[in-house]
Amino acid sequence: MSARVGVVWNPAKAERGELEVALAEVHTGPARWYETTEDDPGQAACRRALDDGADLVLACGGDGTIRAVTEHLAATDSAAEMGIVPLGTGNLLARNLDVPLADLPAAIARALEGTARPIDVGWLEADLDGGTERHAFAVMAGFGIDAHMITETDEDLKEKAGWLAYVESLGRAVSASEVIGLRLALDGGAAEAHQAHTLIVGNCGSLQGGLTLLPDADPADGRLDLLVLHEGGVSGWLDTLRNMAWDNGLKRLLRRDDEVTAESTDATTLGRLTRARVELDEPRVVEVDGDDLGETTRIEISIQPSAVRIR
């Protein structure tokens, strides 16, 4: 029996007609369409699709749309499966799951015909200006270089140059990410003090341009991977990025076992966890899958294993 397809799409990323043509190449059955808006990046659209009986939700858009659909499916513990049609700049989850990036019919075919696999979803809770908020992430969350590269990226350049715009923003991101004091507790353990400019918790390991920041991260292993960067300044970050992403891209930087670990050097702390609590001495911008949430001094992170089934 063919799936009941609900298409959640971001009209800022693609025209509906373009998607309809691509869908028709690989799908002869009916599909219902649910447009995202500025006020609803995808959660409400996904809910409407499920209410109408969709058992396959195609998320068509950038990282924000993909995250929003993932969040609603995970929050409702829905049995519906998800397909990804990447239309954004970063396309982070699509890259990590090897979804075709530049071929709409191929991405849609993968979503319609591929075998669903469960993936974990991370949850971040933070005290923001509007109160305490809780958001899901499928790829990475945190503060520092990662977050500032999002907030400092020139939008016009992003439209013209794609992910390369993030490289252009690196210098400004480094200057905006000063070393601060923080306390980090993993899986209910005692808090440890750190001086750092960046903290990233990842469900997946790859970024744009083939950079592998967390080479052992597995979106289906029931754990999240941790990276804390202590180095300050451009040279320290570039040295760390080179060592982590290029020199060690194929090495195992984190131990693979059930023990909670946090292995430290002068430049980095690496760990694996199911829960984390972070308290910051000063407010910092926090992000989830490329979405800037605003500034906070408290972050709590947890994992929902096998939260969403993605084709």
Coordinates of C-alpha atoms in Angstrom, one line a residue:
M1 CA 0.0 0.0 0.0
S2 CA 1.5 3.4 -1.0
A3 CA 2.2 6.0 1.6
R4 CA -0.1 8.8 2.3
V5 CA 2.2 11.7 1.5
G6 CA 2.2 15.1 3.2
V7 CA 4.6 17.7 1.8
V8 CA 5.8 20.4 4.2
W9 CA 7.6 22.9 2.1
N10 CA 9.2 26.3 2.6
P11 CA 8.1 28.7 -0.1
A12 CA 11.2 30.9 0.4
K13 CA 13.4 28.0 -0.8
A14 CA 11.4 26.6 -3.8
E15 CA 8.3 27.2 -5.8
R16 CA 5.5 24.6 -5.3
G17 CA 5.4 24.1 -9.0
E18 CA 9.0 23.1 -9.1
L19 CA 8.5 20.6 -6.4
E20 CA 5.3 19.2 -8.0
V21 CA 7.2 18.5 -11.2
A22 CA 10.0 16.7 -9.3
L23 CA 7.5 14.7 -7.3
A24 CA 5.5 13.7 -10.4
E25 CA 8.7 12.1 -11.8
V26 CA 8.8 9.5 -9.1
H27 CA 5.3 9.5 -7.5
T28 CA 2.0 8.8 -9.2
G29 CA -0.2 8.9 -6.1
P30 CA -1.8 11.9 -4.4
A31 CA 0.0 14.2 -2.0
R32 CA -1.2 17.0 0.2
W33 CA 0.7 20.2 0.6
Y34 CA 1.4 22.3 3.7
E35 CA 3.2 25.6 3.4
T36 CA 5.5 26.9 6.2
T37 CA 5.3 30.6 7.2
E38 CA 7.5 33.1 9.0
D39 CA 5.6 32.3 12.2
D40 CA 5.5 28.6 11.6
P41 CA 8.8 27.1 10.3
G42 CA 7.2 23.7 10.1
Q43 CA 5.9 22.4 13.4
A44 CA 2.3 23.4 12.7
A45 CA 2.4 22.4 9.1
C46 CA 3.6 18.9 10.1
R47 CA 0.8 18.7 12.6
R48 CA -1.7 19.5 10.0
A49 CA -0.2 16.8 7.7
L50 CA -0.5 14.2 10.5
D51 CA -4.0 15.3 11.3
D52 CA -4.9 14.7 7.7
G53 CA -3.6 11.1 7.9
A54 CA -0.1 11.4 6.4
D55 CA 2.2 8.5 7.2
L56 CA 5.1 10.0 5.2
V57 CA 6.0 13.6 5.7
L58 CA 8.4 15.1 3.1
A59 CA 10.3 18.0 4.7
C60 CA 11.3 20.3 1.8
G61 CA 13.4 23.3 2.9
G62 CA 16.6 24.3 4.7
D63 CA 17.9 23.2 8.1
G64 CA 15.2 25.2 9.9
T65 CA 12.4 23.4 8.1
I66 CA 14.0 20.0 8.6
R67 CA 14.5 20.7 12.3
A68 CA 10.9 21.9 12.8
V69 CA 9.4 18.8 11.2
T70 CA 11.8 16.6 13.1
E71 CA 10.9 18.4 16.3
H72 CA 7.2 17.8 15.9
L73 CA 7.5 14.2 15.0
A74 CA 9.8 13.5 18.0
A75 CA 7.6 15.6 20.4
T76 CA 4.5 13.7 19.5
D77 CA 6.1 10.3 19.2
S78 CA 4.5 9.9 15.8
A79 CA 4.7 6.7 13.9
A80 CA 4.8 8.6 10.6
E81 CA 8.1 8.4 8.7
M82 CA 10.0 11.4 7.4
G83 CA 11.8 12.2 4.1
I84 CA 14.2 15.0 3.5
V85 CA 14.2 17.2 0.4
P86 CA 17.2 19.6 1.0
L87 CA 16.7 23.1 -0.3
G88 CA 18.9 25.2 2.0
T89 CA 22.5 26.4 2.4
G90 CA 23.8 24.0 5.0
N91 CA 21.5 21.0 4.6
L92 CA 23.3 19.5 7.6
L93 CA 21.1 16.5 8.4
A94 CA 20.8 15.6 4.7
R95 CA 24.6 15.7 4.4
N96 CA 25.0 13.4 7.4
L97 CA 22.4 10.9 6.0
D98 CA 23.8 11.0 2.4
V99 CA 20.6 12.4 1.0
P100 CA 21.1 13.7 -2.6
L101 CA 21.7 17.5 -2.4
A102 CA 21.4 18.9 -5.9
D103 CA 18.9 16.5 -7.5
L104 CA 15.2 17.1 -6.4
P105 CA 13.8 13.9 -8.0
A106 CA 16.6 11.8 -6.5
A107 CA 16.0 13.2 -3.1
I108 CA 12.3 12.6 -3.4
A109 CA 12.8 9.1 -4.7
R110 CA 15.0 8.3 -1.7
A111 CA 12.2 9.6 0.6
L112 CA 9.5 7.6 -1.1
E113 CA 11.4 4.4 -1.8
G114 CA 14.1 4.2 0.8
T115 CA 14.0 2.1 4.0
A116 CA 13.3 4.1 7.1
R117 CA 15.9 4.1 9.8
P118 CA 15.4 5.4 13.3
I119 CA 17.6 8.3 14.4
D120 CA 18.0 10.0 17.8
V121 CA 17.0 13.5 18.5
G122 CA 18.6 15.9 20.9
W123 CA 16.7 18.3 23.1
L124 CA 18.1 21.7 24.3
E125 CA 16.4 23.6 27.1
A126 CA 17.6 27.2 27.8
D127 CA 16.5 30.3 29.7
L128 CA 16.0 32.9 27.1
D129 CA 14.5 36.4 27.1
G130 CA 11.0 35.0 26.5
G131 CA 11.3 32.5 29.3
T132 CA 12.4 28.9 29.3
E133 CA 12.3 27.2 25.9
R134 CA 12.9 23.7 24.7
H135 CA 14.0 22.9 21.2
A136 CA 15.0 19.7 19.3
F137 CA 18.1 19.3 17.2
A138 CA 19.1 16.5 14.9
V139 CA 22.6 17.6 14.1
M140 CA 24.3 20.0 16.6
A141 CA 23.6 22.5 19.3
G142 CA 25.7 24.8 21.4
F143 CA 27.4 28.2 21.7
G144 CA 30.6 29.9 20.5
I145 CA 32.2 29.6 17.1
D146 CA 29.4 27.5 15.8
A147 CA 26.6 29.9 16.9
H148 CA 28.5 33.0 15.9
M149 CA 29.2 31.7 12.4
I150 CA 25.4 31.6 12.0
T151 CA 24.7 35.1 13.5
E152 CA 27.7 36.7 11.8
T153 CA 27.1 35.3 8.3
D154 CA 26.2 37.9 5.6
E155 CA 22.8 36.9 4.2
D156 CA 23.5 38.3 0.7
L157 CA 26.7 36.4 0.5
K158 CA 24.9 33.3 1.8
E159 CA 22.5 33.6 -1.1
K160 CA 25.3 33.9 -3.7
A161 CA 28.0 31.6 -2.3
G162 CA 26.1 29.0 -0.3
W163 CA 28.0 27.3 2.5
L164 CA 31.2 29.2 1.6
A165 CA 29.6 32.3 3.2
Y166 CA 30.2 30.6 6.6
V167 CA 33.9 30.5 5.9
E168 CA 33.9 34.2 5.2
S169 CA 32.2 34.7 8.6
L170 CA 34.8 32.7 10.5
G171 CA 37.1 35.6 11.4
R172 CA 34.3 37.7 12.7
A173 CA 32.9 34.7 14.6
V174 CA 36.3 34.1 16.3
S175 CA 36.5 37.8 17.4
A176 CA 32.9 37.5 18.8
S177 CA 33.6 34.3 20.8
E178 CA 35.6 35.3 23.9
V179 CA 36.8 32.7 26.4
I180 CA 34.4 32.6 29.4
G181 CA 34.0 30.5 32.5
L182 CA 31.5 27.7 32.5
R183 CA 30.5 24.7 34.6
L184 CA 29.7 21.4 32.8
A185 CA 28.0 18.4 34.3
L186 CA 27.6 15.2 32.3
D187 CA 24.9 12.5 33.0
G188 CA 24.2 13.8 36.5
G189 CA 27.8 13.8 37.6
A190 CA 29.5 16.6 39.4
A191 CA 30.0 19.9 37.5
E192 CA 33.5 20.6 36.3
A193 CA 34.8 24.1 35.6
H194 CA 36.2 25.1 32.2
Q195 CA 37.5 28.2 30.5
A196 CA 36.2 27.9 26.9
H197 CA 34.9 29.9 23.9
T198 CA 32.9 27.1 22.2
L199 CA 30.8 24.1 23.3
I200 CA 29.1 21.8 20.8
V201 CA 27.0 18.8 21.4
G202 CA 26.5 16.7 18.3
N203 CA 24.1 14.0 17.2
C204 CA 25.8 14.0 13.8
G205 CA 29.5 14.9 13.0
S206 CA 29.8 16.6 9.6
L207 CA 29.5 20.2 8.7
Q208 CA 29.5 21.9 5.3
G209 CA 32.4 21.4 2.9
G210 CA 33.1 17.9 4.0
L211 CA 34.4 19.0 7.4
T212 CA 34.0 16.3 10.1
L213 CA 34.0 18.0 13.5
L214 CA 32.8 14.9 15.5
P215 CA 34.1 11.9 13.5
D216 CA 32.5 9.3 15.9
A217 CA 29.1 10.9 16.1
D218 CA 26.4 8.4 15.2
P219 CA 22.7 9.6 14.9
A220 CA 21.4 6.2 15.9
D221 CA 23.6 5.1 18.9
G222 CA 21.6 6.7 21.7
R223 CA 24.5 9.0 22.7
L224 CA 25.5 12.6 22.0
D225 CA 29.1 13.7 21.4
L226 CA 30.7 16.6 23.1
L227 CA 33.4 19.1 21.9
V228 CA 34.6 22.0 24.1
L229 CA 37.2 24.3 22.6
H230 CA 39.5 26.1 25.1
E231 CA 41.8 27.8 22.7
G232 CA 41.3 31.6 22.2
G233 CA 42.0 33.5 19.1
V234 CA 42.1 32.8 15.4
S235 CA 45.3 30.7 15.4
G236 CA 44.0 28.4 18.2
W237 CA 40.7 27.8 16.5
L238 CA 42.3 27.1 13.1
D239 CA 44.8 24.7 14.6
T240 CA 42.0 22.9 16.4
L241 CA 39.9 22.8 13.3
R242 CA 42.8 21.5 11.2
N243 CA 43.6 18.8 13.7
M244 CA 40.0 17.7 14.4
A245 CA 38.5 18.0 10.9
W246 CA 41.4 17.2 8.5
D247 CA 44.3 15.4 10.2
N248 CA 42.0 13.3 12.5
G249 CA 38.9 13.1 10.3
L250 CA 39.3 9.3 9.9
K251 CA 40.6 8.6 13.4
R252 CA 38.6 7.6 16.5
L253 CA 38.8 10.7 18.8
L254 CA 36.3 9.4 21.3
R255 CA 36.2 6.1 23.1
R256 CA 33.3 3.8 22.0
D257 CA 31.9 2.3 25.2
D258 CA 29.1 2.8 27.6
E259 CA 31.1 4.8 30.1
V260 CA 30.6 8.5 30.3
T261 CA 33.9 10.1 29.3
A262 CA 35.3 13.6 29.1
E263 CA 38.9 13.5 27.8
S264 CA 40.7 16.8 28.0
T265 CA 43.8 18.4 26.5
D266 CA 44.9 22.0 26.7
A267 CA 42.9 22.8 23.6
T268 CA 39.8 20.6 23.8
T269 CA 37.5 18.5 25.9
L270 CA 35.8 15.5 24.2
G271 CA 33.0 13.4 25.7
R272 CA 30.0 11.2 25.2
L273 CA 26.8 11.7 27.1
T274 CA 23.0 11.3 27.3
R275 CA 22.5 14.4 29.5
A276 CA 24.4 17.6 30.1
R277 CA 24.0 20.8 32.1
V278 CA 26.0 23.9 31.3
E279 CA 26.1 27.1 33.3
L280 CA 27.8 30.1 31.8
D281 CA 29.4 33.1 33.6
E282 CA 28.1 35.4 30.9
P283 CA 25.2 35.2 28.3
R284 CA 26.1 33.6 25.0
V285 CA 24.1 33.1 21.8
V286 CA 22.9 29.4 21.6
E287 CA 21.9 27.7 18.4
V288 CA 20.3 24.4 17.3
D289 CA 20.9 23.1 13.8
G290 CA 21.8 26.5 12.6
D291 CA 18.9 28.4 14.2
D292 CA 19.9 31.3 16.5
L293 CA 17.8 31.1 19.7
G294 CA 19.2 34.1 21.5
E295 CA 21.4 34.5 24.5
T296 CA 21.4 32.3 27.7
T297 CA 23.4 31.5 30.7
R298 CA 21.9 28.0 31.3
I299 CA 21.7 25.1 28.9
E300 CA 20.4 21.6 29.6
I301 CA 20.7 18.9 26.9
S302 CA 19.2 15.4 26.7
I303 CA 18.7 12.8 24.0
Q304 CA 15.6 11.0 22.8
P305 CA 16.8 7.7 21.3
S306 CA 15.2 6.5 18.1
A307 CA 12.9 9.5 18.1
V308 CA 12.1 9.8 14.4
R309 CA 12.2 7.3 11.5
I310 CA 13.8 8.9 8.4
R311 CA 14.0 7.3 4.9

